[in-house]
Amino acid sequence: MGAKVRSEEDQDSEEDEDDEEQPYHRHSHPSELFLSLEALQGSALLTDLTLSTAAGGALHTHSPVMASVSTLIRQRLAAVVEFAYTGAIAGLNPCSASRVRAAAVALGAHRVLQLCTEEEEEGPEGGGREDERKRRVLEVSLDCIRQLWVEQVGCDVELQVEGKTFPAHRVLLAACSEYFRGMFCSGMRESRQDQVELRALEGAGFGELLSCCYTGQLCLGWDSVFEKASTALQLQLRPALPLCLHFLRSHLDARSCLDVAAFAEAYGIHDLQEEADDFLLSRFQEVAVTPKFLDLPVDRVLAVLGSDALCTPSELTVFRAAVAWLQADPARLARAAEVMAAVRFPLMTFREFREVRAVELQIEVGGASGLWSWLGDWLDPDSGQRRPSRQLWFAHALRNHIGLVKDVEWRLLGEMPDPPRFRHGLGVLGGQLYVFGGCHFYAKSDTLKSAYRYNPVQDRWQRLADMQENRSNFSLVEREGRFYAIGGDRDINNNMDSVACYCPNTDCWSLAHPLDAP
């Protein structure tokens, strides 16, 4: 599929500058069109010219197709008809060329004469160029049919759109469109009418789409592509629709992806919608600052912000986008709770939280005094209360600081299963996290022996076999695929000298040689 493509300078132009339309050409259109015409001819659909052979046979054909290769119709031969529809003559060789030549002379089919001459000159060695020659023949034939259309020669139907009249050939419309094929080949009322009115279409765009049926070329730009694609879908125009969809795919950018996704969703073009959504999610930081993002309905915003596939360097970008969308329309403030729930605040660093606090935004949510009262636990600065926690944090980044000290950025990964615990053993094996024992609180009965394994890829916890003894504040060592829980406390006042060994493969505990002293 060839096309003039906008230069990089054009693509980088100002947002309010209209993109100039450029011609896009479907190189396969002649081959596809004549293949459809051949099928119509084989089924004797819309044929308006019957050619009689010398042997008494009859060939039902379409006059526009025959007129593209023959200037005079007298003696009719199947070889010339075959050439008109396929661009080639099966079985043509130096021996048969003379007979075909005679028919071509009688029919005034000059290009058939040229084909015979090439066959006689090239002989068997020219077979390798047959496909290329056939392609050129069909391109010339299509151009001849286009010229007939321009001169309104042989047009047998007039299409009326918004008061404008467009002459055309029924057979060409049927070959390019299932819509027109059904209209003209299924006994509908329109098949007997000389004039057919097409409702709910715009005349300006339709003229270009009709021209595309005769040329395989269509001028496209952002100002017109959605209108033309919509009409091409409605009329099922095979030459135009692929050009429109190719344009939409190849010109996806931050300004257009939301419109493309909405168009694809409206017309059920699932692969195009998936491409546009993938672009949106992968380039969210660019898309979120465009005016079109602020026009999205709330359901679409929630789906985007809540997607696990959203690609952004920081959750702060998501928060900023949510704030901008809410502030764009005061009526949206009533949905603030839903929108902010899609922002994953636990993924923010403490440094990023400082910017969140600096945003001067007060939103009434369910009678609360502002956004911060809704955020509640995420932003509560009071860290003085000490209580067991189920939260699982990880070091997101280490940065150089003064001297040998590292500035650590922590992020919340998730929560451990009940009960909350501290002073537990923690180990990593095979990319999975193991948690053993610990304390729920400070009483003697609060020491734990439960064990869990966390798979970060699946974000799933699995309960393992309990330890043989309640144990907290112990050393955990992994060696040769096994974990060793060494010493620790049975309760706050009693130390232990025992060593327990856990095998992940069998999910079993066993006792090893104890320590020399608790």
Short mmCIF file of N, CA and C in Angstrom, two decimals, residues 278-424:
data_model
loop_
_atom_site.label_atom_id
_atom_site.label_comp_id
_atom_site.label_asym_id
_atom_site.label_seq_id
_atom_site.Cartn_x
_atom_site.Cartn_y
_atom_site.Cartn_z
N ASP A 278 -3.51 0.47 23.23
CA ASP A 278 -2.12 0.17 23.58
C ASP A 278 -1.26 1.42 23.50
N PHE A 279 -1.49 2.23 22.46
CA PHE A 279 -0.74 3.48 22.33
C PHE A 279 -1.05 4.40 23.51
N LEU A 280 -2.32 4.52 23.86
CA LEU A 280 -2.72 5.36 24.98
C LEU A 280 -2.05 4.92 26.27
N LEU A 281 -2.07 3.63 26.56
CA LEU A 281 -1.51 3.13 27.82
C LEU A 281 0.01 3.22 27.85
N SER A 282 0.65 2.99 26.71
CA SER A 282 2.11 3.02 26.67
C SER A 282 2.67 4.44 26.61
N ARG A 283 1.87 5.41 26.12
CA ARG A 283 2.34 6.80 26.01
C ARG A 283 1.44 7.72 26.85
N PHE A 284 1.03 7.22 28.00
CA PHE A 284 0.04 7.94 28.80
C PHE A 284 0.53 9.32 29.22
N GLN A 285 1.80 9.44 29.53
CA GLN A 285 2.33 10.72 29.99
C GLN A 285 2.12 11.81 28.93
N GLU A 286 2.23 11.45 27.65
CA GLU A 286 2.01 12.41 26.57
C GLU A 286 0.51 12.66 26.35
N VAL A 287 -0.27 11.58 26.40
CA VAL A 287 -1.71 11.70 26.11
C VAL A 287 -2.43 12.48 27.20
N ALA A 288 -2.00 12.31 28.45
CA ALA A 288 -2.72 12.90 29.58
C ALA A 288 -2.71 14.42 29.57
N VAL A 289 -1.76 15.04 28.87
CA VAL A 289 -1.68 16.50 28.85
C VAL A 289 -2.36 17.11 27.63
N THR A 290 -3.01 16.29 26.81
CA THR A 290 -3.72 16.81 25.64
C THR A 290 -5.12 17.25 26.03
N PRO A 291 -5.69 18.24 25.33
CA PRO A 291 -7.06 18.68 25.65
C PRO A 291 -8.09 17.57 25.51
N LYS A 292 -7.86 16.63 24.60
CA LYS A 292 -8.85 15.57 24.38
C LYS A 292 -8.99 14.67 25.60
N PHE A 293 -7.92 14.53 26.39
CA PHE A 293 -8.02 13.70 27.59
C PHE A 293 -9.03 14.29 28.56
N LEU A 294 -9.09 15.61 28.63
CA LEU A 294 -10.03 16.27 29.54
C LEU A 294 -11.47 16.11 29.10
N ASP A 295 -11.69 15.70 27.85
CA ASP A 295 -13.05 15.52 27.34
C ASP A 295 -13.57 14.10 27.52
N LEU A 296 -12.74 13.19 28.04
CA LEU A 296 -13.16 11.80 28.19
C LEU A 296 -14.29 11.67 29.21
N PRO A 297 -15.22 10.74 28.99
CA PRO A 297 -16.25 10.47 30.00
C PRO A 297 -15.64 9.77 31.20
N VAL A 298 -16.33 9.82 32.31
CA VAL A 298 -15.77 9.30 33.55
C VAL A 298 -15.47 7.80 33.47
N ASP A 299 -16.32 7.03 32.81
CA ASP A 299 -16.08 5.59 32.71
C ASP A 299 -14.78 5.29 31.98
N ARG A 300 -14.51 6.07 30.94
CA ARG A 300 -13.27 5.88 30.17
C ARG A 300 -12.06 6.27 31.01
N VAL A 301 -12.17 7.35 31.78
CA VAL A 301 -11.07 7.78 32.64
C VAL A 301 -10.77 6.72 33.69
N LEU A 302 -11.81 6.17 34.30
CA LEU A 302 -11.61 5.14 35.32
C LEU A 302 -10.95 3.91 34.73
N ALA A 303 -11.35 3.53 33.51
CA ALA A 303 -10.75 2.36 32.87
C ALA A 303 -9.28 2.57 32.57
N VAL A 304 -8.93 3.78 32.12
CA VAL A 304 -7.53 4.07 31.78
C VAL A 304 -6.67 4.14 33.04
N LEU A 305 -7.10 4.94 34.01
CA LEU A 305 -6.30 5.12 35.22
C LEU A 305 -6.18 3.82 36.02
N GLY A 306 -7.18 2.97 35.94
CA GLY A 306 -7.16 1.73 36.71
C GLY A 306 -6.54 0.56 36.00
N SER A 307 -6.08 0.75 34.77
CA SER A 307 -5.53 -0.37 34.00
C SER A 307 -4.17 -0.80 34.53
N ASP A 308 -3.98 -2.11 34.65
CA ASP A 308 -2.68 -2.64 35.06
C ASP A 308 -1.62 -2.43 33.99
N ALA A 309 -2.05 -2.18 32.75
CA ALA A 309 -1.11 -2.00 31.64
C ALA A 309 -0.68 -0.55 31.48
N LEU A 310 -1.15 0.34 32.35
CA LEU A 310 -0.79 1.76 32.24
C LEU A 310 0.70 1.93 32.48
N CYS A 311 1.37 2.54 31.51
CA CYS A 311 2.82 2.71 31.57
C CYS A 311 3.12 4.17 31.90
N THR A 312 3.71 4.40 33.05
CA THR A 312 4.03 5.76 33.47
C THR A 312 5.26 5.73 34.36
N PRO A 313 6.13 6.73 34.26
CA PRO A 313 7.35 6.72 35.07
C PRO A 313 7.08 6.89 36.55
N SER A 314 5.92 7.43 36.90
CA SER A 314 5.60 7.66 38.30
C SER A 314 4.09 7.72 38.46
N GLU A 315 3.60 7.25 39.58
CA GLU A 315 2.16 7.34 39.85
C GLU A 315 1.73 8.79 40.02
N LEU A 316 2.71 9.67 40.22
CA LEU A 316 2.40 11.09 40.31
C LEU A 316 1.80 11.60 39.00
N THR A 317 2.24 11.03 37.88
CA THR A 317 1.67 11.39 36.57
C THR A 317 0.19 11.05 36.52
N VAL A 318 -0.18 9.91 37.07
CA VAL A 318 -1.58 9.49 37.10
C VAL A 318 -2.38 10.44 37.99
N PHE A 319 -1.80 10.79 39.13
CA PHE A 319 -2.49 11.72 40.05
C PHE A 319 -2.72 13.07 39.38
N ARG A 320 -1.70 13.59 38.70
CA ARG A 320 -1.85 14.89 38.02
C ARG A 320 -2.95 14.83 36.96
N ALA A 321 -2.98 13.71 36.21
CA ALA A 321 -4.01 13.57 35.18
C ALA A 321 -5.41 13.54 35.81
N ALA A 322 -5.54 12.84 36.93
CA ALA A 322 -6.83 12.76 37.61
C ALA A 322 -7.27 14.14 38.10
N VAL A 323 -6.34 14.88 38.69
CA VAL A 323 -6.66 16.22 39.18
C VAL A 323 -7.08 17.13 38.03
N ALA A 324 -6.33 17.10 36.92
CA ALA A 324 -6.65 17.95 35.77
C ALA A 324 -8.03 17.62 35.21
N TRP A 325 -8.35 16.33 35.14
CA TRP A 325 -9.66 15.94 34.61
C TRP A 325 -10.78 16.41 35.54
N LEU A 326 -10.60 16.29 36.84
CA LEU A 326 -11.62 16.72 37.79
C LEU A 326 -11.81 18.23 37.75
N GLN A 327 -10.73 18.97 37.63
CA GLN A 327 -10.82 20.43 37.64
C GLN A 327 -11.39 20.99 36.34
N ALA A 328 -11.40 20.18 35.27
CA ALA A 328 -11.87 20.68 33.97
C ALA A 328 -13.36 20.97 33.98
N ASP A 329 -14.11 20.36 34.89
CA ASP A 329 -15.56 20.56 34.95
C ASP A 329 -16.00 20.42 36.40
N PRO A 330 -16.50 21.49 37.01
CA PRO A 330 -16.91 21.42 38.42
C PRO A 330 -17.91 20.31 38.71
N ALA A 331 -18.72 19.93 37.71
CA ALA A 331 -19.70 18.87 37.94
C ALA A 331 -19.04 17.52 38.19
N ARG A 332 -17.77 17.40 37.81
CA ARG A 332 -17.09 16.12 37.98
C ARG A 332 -16.62 15.88 39.41
N LEU A 333 -16.62 16.94 40.24
CA LEU A 333 -16.10 16.79 41.59
C LEU A 333 -16.89 15.76 42.40
N ALA A 334 -18.13 15.53 42.01
CA ALA A 334 -18.93 14.52 42.71
C ALA A 334 -18.40 13.12 42.47
N ARG A 335 -17.59 12.94 41.42
CA ARG A 335 -17.02 11.61 41.12
C ARG A 335 -15.58 11.50 41.59
N ALA A 336 -15.14 12.45 42.42
CA ALA A 336 -13.73 12.48 42.83
C ALA A 336 -13.30 11.21 43.54
N ALA A 337 -14.19 10.67 44.38
CA ALA A 337 -13.82 9.46 45.12
C ALA A 337 -13.51 8.31 44.19
N GLU A 338 -14.34 8.14 43.16
CA GLU A 338 -14.11 7.05 42.20
C GLU A 338 -12.81 7.27 41.43
N VAL A 339 -12.60 8.50 40.99
CA VAL A 339 -11.41 8.78 40.17
C VAL A 339 -10.14 8.61 40.99
N MET A 340 -10.12 9.17 42.20
CA MET A 340 -8.92 9.07 43.03
C MET A 340 -8.66 7.64 43.49
N ALA A 341 -9.71 6.82 43.55
CA ALA A 341 -9.51 5.42 43.93
C ALA A 341 -8.70 4.67 42.89
N ALA A 342 -8.68 5.18 41.65
CA ALA A 342 -7.90 4.52 40.59
C ALA A 342 -6.42 4.86 40.67
N VAL A 343 -6.07 5.91 41.43
CA VAL A 343 -4.66 6.28 41.60
C VAL A 343 -4.05 5.38 42.66
N ARG A 344 -2.93 4.77 42.35
CA ARG A 344 -2.30 3.82 43.28
C ARG A 344 -1.29 4.56 44.14
N PHE A 345 -1.81 5.23 45.17
CA PHE A 345 -0.97 6.04 46.03
C PHE A 345 0.15 5.26 46.71
N PRO A 346 -0.06 3.97 47.06
CA PRO A 346 1.04 3.23 47.69
C PRO A 346 2.29 3.11 46.82
N LEU A 347 2.16 3.31 45.52
CA LEU A 347 3.33 3.22 44.64
C LEU A 347 4.14 4.51 44.62
N MET A 348 3.64 5.55 45.27
CA MET A 348 4.37 6.81 45.31
C MET A 348 5.47 6.77 46.36
N THR A 349 6.52 7.52 46.11
CA THR A 349 7.59 7.69 47.09
C THR A 349 7.20 8.81 48.05
N PHE A 350 7.92 8.90 49.15
CA PHE A 350 7.63 9.96 50.10
C PHE A 350 7.89 11.33 49.48
N ARG A 351 8.88 11.40 48.62
CA ARG A 351 9.16 12.66 47.93
C ARG A 351 7.99 13.06 47.04
N GLU A 352 7.39 12.06 46.35
CA GLU A 352 6.24 12.35 45.50
C GLU A 352 5.02 12.77 46.32
N PHE A 353 4.90 12.22 47.53
CA PHE A 353 3.78 12.61 48.38
C PHE A 353 3.84 14.08 48.75
N ARG A 354 5.06 14.61 48.83
CA ARG A 354 5.18 16.03 49.16
C ARG A 354 4.53 16.90 48.08
N GLU A 355 4.68 16.48 46.82
CA GLU A 355 4.02 17.24 45.75
C GLU A 355 2.51 17.05 45.81
N VAL A 356 2.07 15.84 46.16
CA VAL A 356 0.63 15.61 46.28
C VAL A 356 0.05 16.55 47.33
N ARG A 357 0.75 16.72 48.43
CA ARG A 357 0.26 17.60 49.49
C ARG A 357 0.25 19.06 49.04
N ALA A 358 1.13 19.40 48.12
CA ALA A 358 1.24 20.80 47.69
C ALA A 358 0.14 21.21 46.73
N VAL A 359 -0.58 20.24 46.19
CA VAL A 359 -1.65 20.57 45.24
C VAL A 359 -2.81 21.22 46.00
N GLU A 360 -3.16 22.41 45.60
CA GLU A 360 -4.23 23.14 46.27
C GLU A 360 -5.56 22.75 45.64
N LEU A 361 -6.08 21.65 46.14
CA LEU A 361 -7.35 21.15 45.59
C LEU A 361 -8.24 20.73 46.74
N GLN A 362 -9.39 21.33 46.85
CA GLN A 362 -10.35 20.99 47.88
C GLN A 362 -11.62 20.47 47.21
N ILE A 363 -11.96 19.25 47.48
CA ILE A 363 -13.11 18.62 46.84
C ILE A 363 -14.03 18.04 47.91
N GLU A 364 -15.27 18.39 47.84
CA GLU A 364 -16.24 17.83 48.76
C GLU A 364 -16.57 16.40 48.35
N VAL A 365 -16.29 15.47 49.23
CA VAL A 365 -16.56 14.07 48.93
C VAL A 365 -17.40 13.49 50.07
N GLY A 366 -18.65 13.27 49.78
CA GLY A 366 -19.53 12.65 50.77
C GLY A 366 -19.61 13.43 52.06
N GLY A 367 -19.60 14.76 51.98
CA GLY A 367 -19.70 15.58 53.17
C GLY A 367 -18.37 15.82 53.84
N ALA A 368 -17.28 15.23 53.36
CA ALA A 368 -15.96 15.44 53.95
C ALA A 368 -15.49 16.85 53.64
N SER A 369 -14.51 17.33 54.41
CA SER A 369 -14.06 18.71 54.25
C SER A 369 -13.13 18.89 53.07
N GLY A 370 -12.65 17.83 52.48
CA GLY A 370 -11.76 18.00 51.35
C GLY A 370 -11.22 16.69 50.86
N LEU A 371 -10.39 16.78 49.84
CA LEU A 371 -9.81 15.58 49.25
C LEU A 371 -8.96 14.83 50.25
N TRP A 372 -8.23 15.58 51.08
CA TRP A 372 -7.28 14.91 51.98
C TRP A 372 -8.01 14.07 53.02
N SER A 373 -9.19 14.51 53.46
CA SER A 373 -9.92 13.70 54.43
C SER A 373 -10.37 12.39 53.80
N TRP A 374 -10.60 12.41 52.46
CA TRP A 374 -10.96 11.15 51.79
C TRP A 374 -9.75 10.25 51.65
N LEU A 375 -8.58 10.85 51.34
CA LEU A 375 -7.38 10.03 51.19
C LEU A 375 -7.02 9.36 52.50
N GLY A 376 -7.31 10.04 53.62
CA GLY A 376 -7.23 9.41 54.93
C GLY A 376 -5.93 8.71 55.22
N ASP A 377 -6.01 7.37 55.26
CA ASP A 377 -4.88 6.56 55.71
C ASP A 377 -3.64 6.78 54.86
N TRP A 378 -3.83 7.03 53.54
CA TRP A 378 -2.64 7.16 52.69
C TRP A 378 -1.77 8.34 53.11
N LEU A 379 -2.42 9.45 53.53
CA LEU A 379 -1.68 10.69 53.74
C LEU A 379 -1.60 11.10 55.20
N ASP A 380 -2.10 10.31 56.13
CA ASP A 380 -2.07 10.66 57.54
C ASP A 380 -0.63 10.78 58.01
N PRO A 381 -0.19 11.97 58.47
CA PRO A 381 1.22 12.13 58.86
C PRO A 381 1.55 11.52 60.20
N ASP A 382 0.57 11.11 60.97
CA ASP A 382 0.83 10.59 62.31
C ASP A 382 1.40 9.19 62.23
N SER A 383 2.69 9.07 62.44
CA SER A 383 3.33 7.75 62.43
C SER A 383 3.75 7.35 63.84
N GLY A 384 3.20 8.04 64.85
CA GLY A 384 3.61 7.75 66.22
C GLY A 384 3.00 6.49 66.78
N GLN A 385 1.87 6.05 66.27
CA GLN A 385 1.24 4.85 66.80
C GLN A 385 2.01 3.62 66.36
N ARG A 386 2.34 2.75 67.29
CA ARG A 386 3.07 1.52 66.98
C ARG A 386 2.10 0.35 67.09
N ARG A 387 1.94 -0.33 66.04
CA ARG A 387 1.06 -1.49 66.03
C ARG A 387 1.54 -2.43 64.92
N PRO A 388 1.27 -3.71 65.06
CA PRO A 388 1.69 -4.65 64.01
C PRO A 388 1.06 -4.28 62.67
N SER A 389 1.76 -4.57 61.62
CA SER A 389 1.29 -4.21 60.28
C SER A 389 1.38 -5.41 59.36
N ARG A 390 0.48 -5.45 58.39
CA ARG A 390 0.52 -6.49 57.35
C ARG A 390 1.18 -5.98 56.08
N GLN A 391 1.61 -4.73 56.08
CA GLN A 391 2.14 -4.14 54.86
C GLN A 391 3.51 -4.71 54.50
N LEU A 392 3.72 -4.86 53.19
CA LEU A 392 4.98 -5.38 52.65
C LEU A 392 5.59 -4.29 51.77
N TRP A 393 6.74 -3.76 52.19
CA TRP A 393 7.39 -2.67 51.47
C TRP A 393 8.67 -3.17 50.80
N PHE A 394 9.06 -2.49 49.73
CA PHE A 394 10.33 -2.83 49.09
C PHE A 394 11.08 -1.55 48.75
N ALA A 395 12.41 -1.67 48.66
CA ALA A 395 13.26 -0.53 48.32
C ALA A 395 13.19 -0.32 46.82
N HIS A 396 12.55 0.78 46.41
CA HIS A 396 12.37 1.06 44.98
C HIS A 396 13.63 1.64 44.36
N ALA A 397 14.38 2.44 45.11
CA ALA A 397 15.57 3.07 44.53
C ALA A 397 16.55 3.42 45.63
N LEU A 398 17.84 3.30 45.33
CA LEU A 398 18.93 3.72 46.21
C LEU A 398 19.67 4.86 45.53
N ARG A 399 19.78 6.00 46.21
CA ARG A 399 20.47 7.14 45.63
C ARG A 399 21.61 7.57 46.54
N ASN A 400 22.67 8.08 45.93
CA ASN A 400 23.80 8.58 46.71
C ASN A 400 23.35 9.73 47.61
N HIS A 401 23.88 9.73 48.81
CA HIS A 401 23.55 10.77 49.77
C HIS A 401 24.86 11.25 50.38
N ILE A 402 24.78 11.95 51.47
CA ILE A 402 25.99 12.47 52.10
C ILE A 402 26.83 11.31 52.63
N GLY A 403 28.13 11.34 52.33
CA GLY A 403 29.03 10.30 52.79
C GLY A 403 28.67 8.95 52.22
N LEU A 404 28.64 7.93 53.10
CA LEU A 404 28.34 6.57 52.67
C LEU A 404 26.85 6.25 52.77
N VAL A 405 26.07 7.21 53.26
CA VAL A 405 24.65 6.96 53.47
C VAL A 405 23.91 6.98 52.12
N LYS A 406 23.00 6.06 51.97
CA LYS A 406 22.16 5.99 50.77
C LYS A 406 20.78 6.55 51.08
N ASP A 407 20.24 7.30 50.14
CA ASP A 407 18.87 7.78 50.23
C ASP A 407 17.96 6.72 49.63
N VAL A 408 17.14 6.07 50.45
CA VAL A 408 16.32 4.94 50.02
C VAL A 408 14.89 5.41 49.78
N GLU A 409 14.36 5.06 48.64
CA GLU A 409 12.95 5.30 48.35
C GLU A 409 12.19 3.99 48.50
N TRP A 410 11.20 3.99 49.39
CA TRP A 410 10.43 2.78 49.66
C TRP A 410 9.07 2.86 48.97
N ARG A 411 8.60 1.70 48.56
CA ARG A 411 7.26 1.61 47.97
C ARG A 411 6.53 0.40 48.54
N LEU A 412 5.23 0.55 48.66
CA LEU A 412 4.39 -0.52 49.20
C LEU A 412 4.11 -1.55 48.12
N LEU A 413 4.41 -2.81 48.42
CA LEU A 413 4.18 -3.89 47.46
C LEU A 413 2.82 -4.54 47.64
N GLY A 414 2.38 -4.65 48.87
CA GLY A 414 1.10 -5.30 49.13
C GLY A 414 0.95 -5.56 50.62
N GLU A 415 0.14 -6.55 50.98
CA GLU A 415 -0.09 -6.90 52.37
C GLU A 415 0.07 -8.39 52.57
N MET A 416 0.61 -8.74 53.74
CA MET A 416 0.73 -10.15 54.11
C MET A 416 -0.61 -10.66 54.63
N PRO A 417 -0.80 -11.96 54.63
CA PRO A 417 -2.04 -12.52 55.20
C PRO A 417 -2.11 -12.25 56.69
N ASP A 418 -3.31 -12.39 57.25
CA ASP A 418 -3.49 -12.26 58.70
C ASP A 418 -2.71 -13.35 59.41
N PRO A 419 -2.27 -13.10 60.62
CA PRO A 419 -2.37 -11.83 61.33
C PRO A 419 -1.17 -10.93 61.03
N PRO A 420 -1.26 -9.63 61.34
CA PRO A 420 -0.09 -8.76 61.20
C PRO A 420 1.04 -9.29 62.09
N ARG A 421 2.28 -9.03 61.74
CA ARG A 421 3.39 -9.61 62.49
C ARG A 421 4.63 -8.72 62.42
N PHE A 422 5.54 -8.96 63.37
CA PHE A 422 6.86 -8.35 63.34
C PHE A 422 7.84 -9.36 63.94
N ARG A 423 9.14 -9.07 63.86
CA ARG A 423 10.19 -9.98 64.33
C ARG A 423 10.11 -11.34 63.64
N HIS A 424 9.69 -11.38 62.40
CA HIS A 424 9.59 -12.64 61.67
C HIS A 424 10.85 -12.87 60.84
#
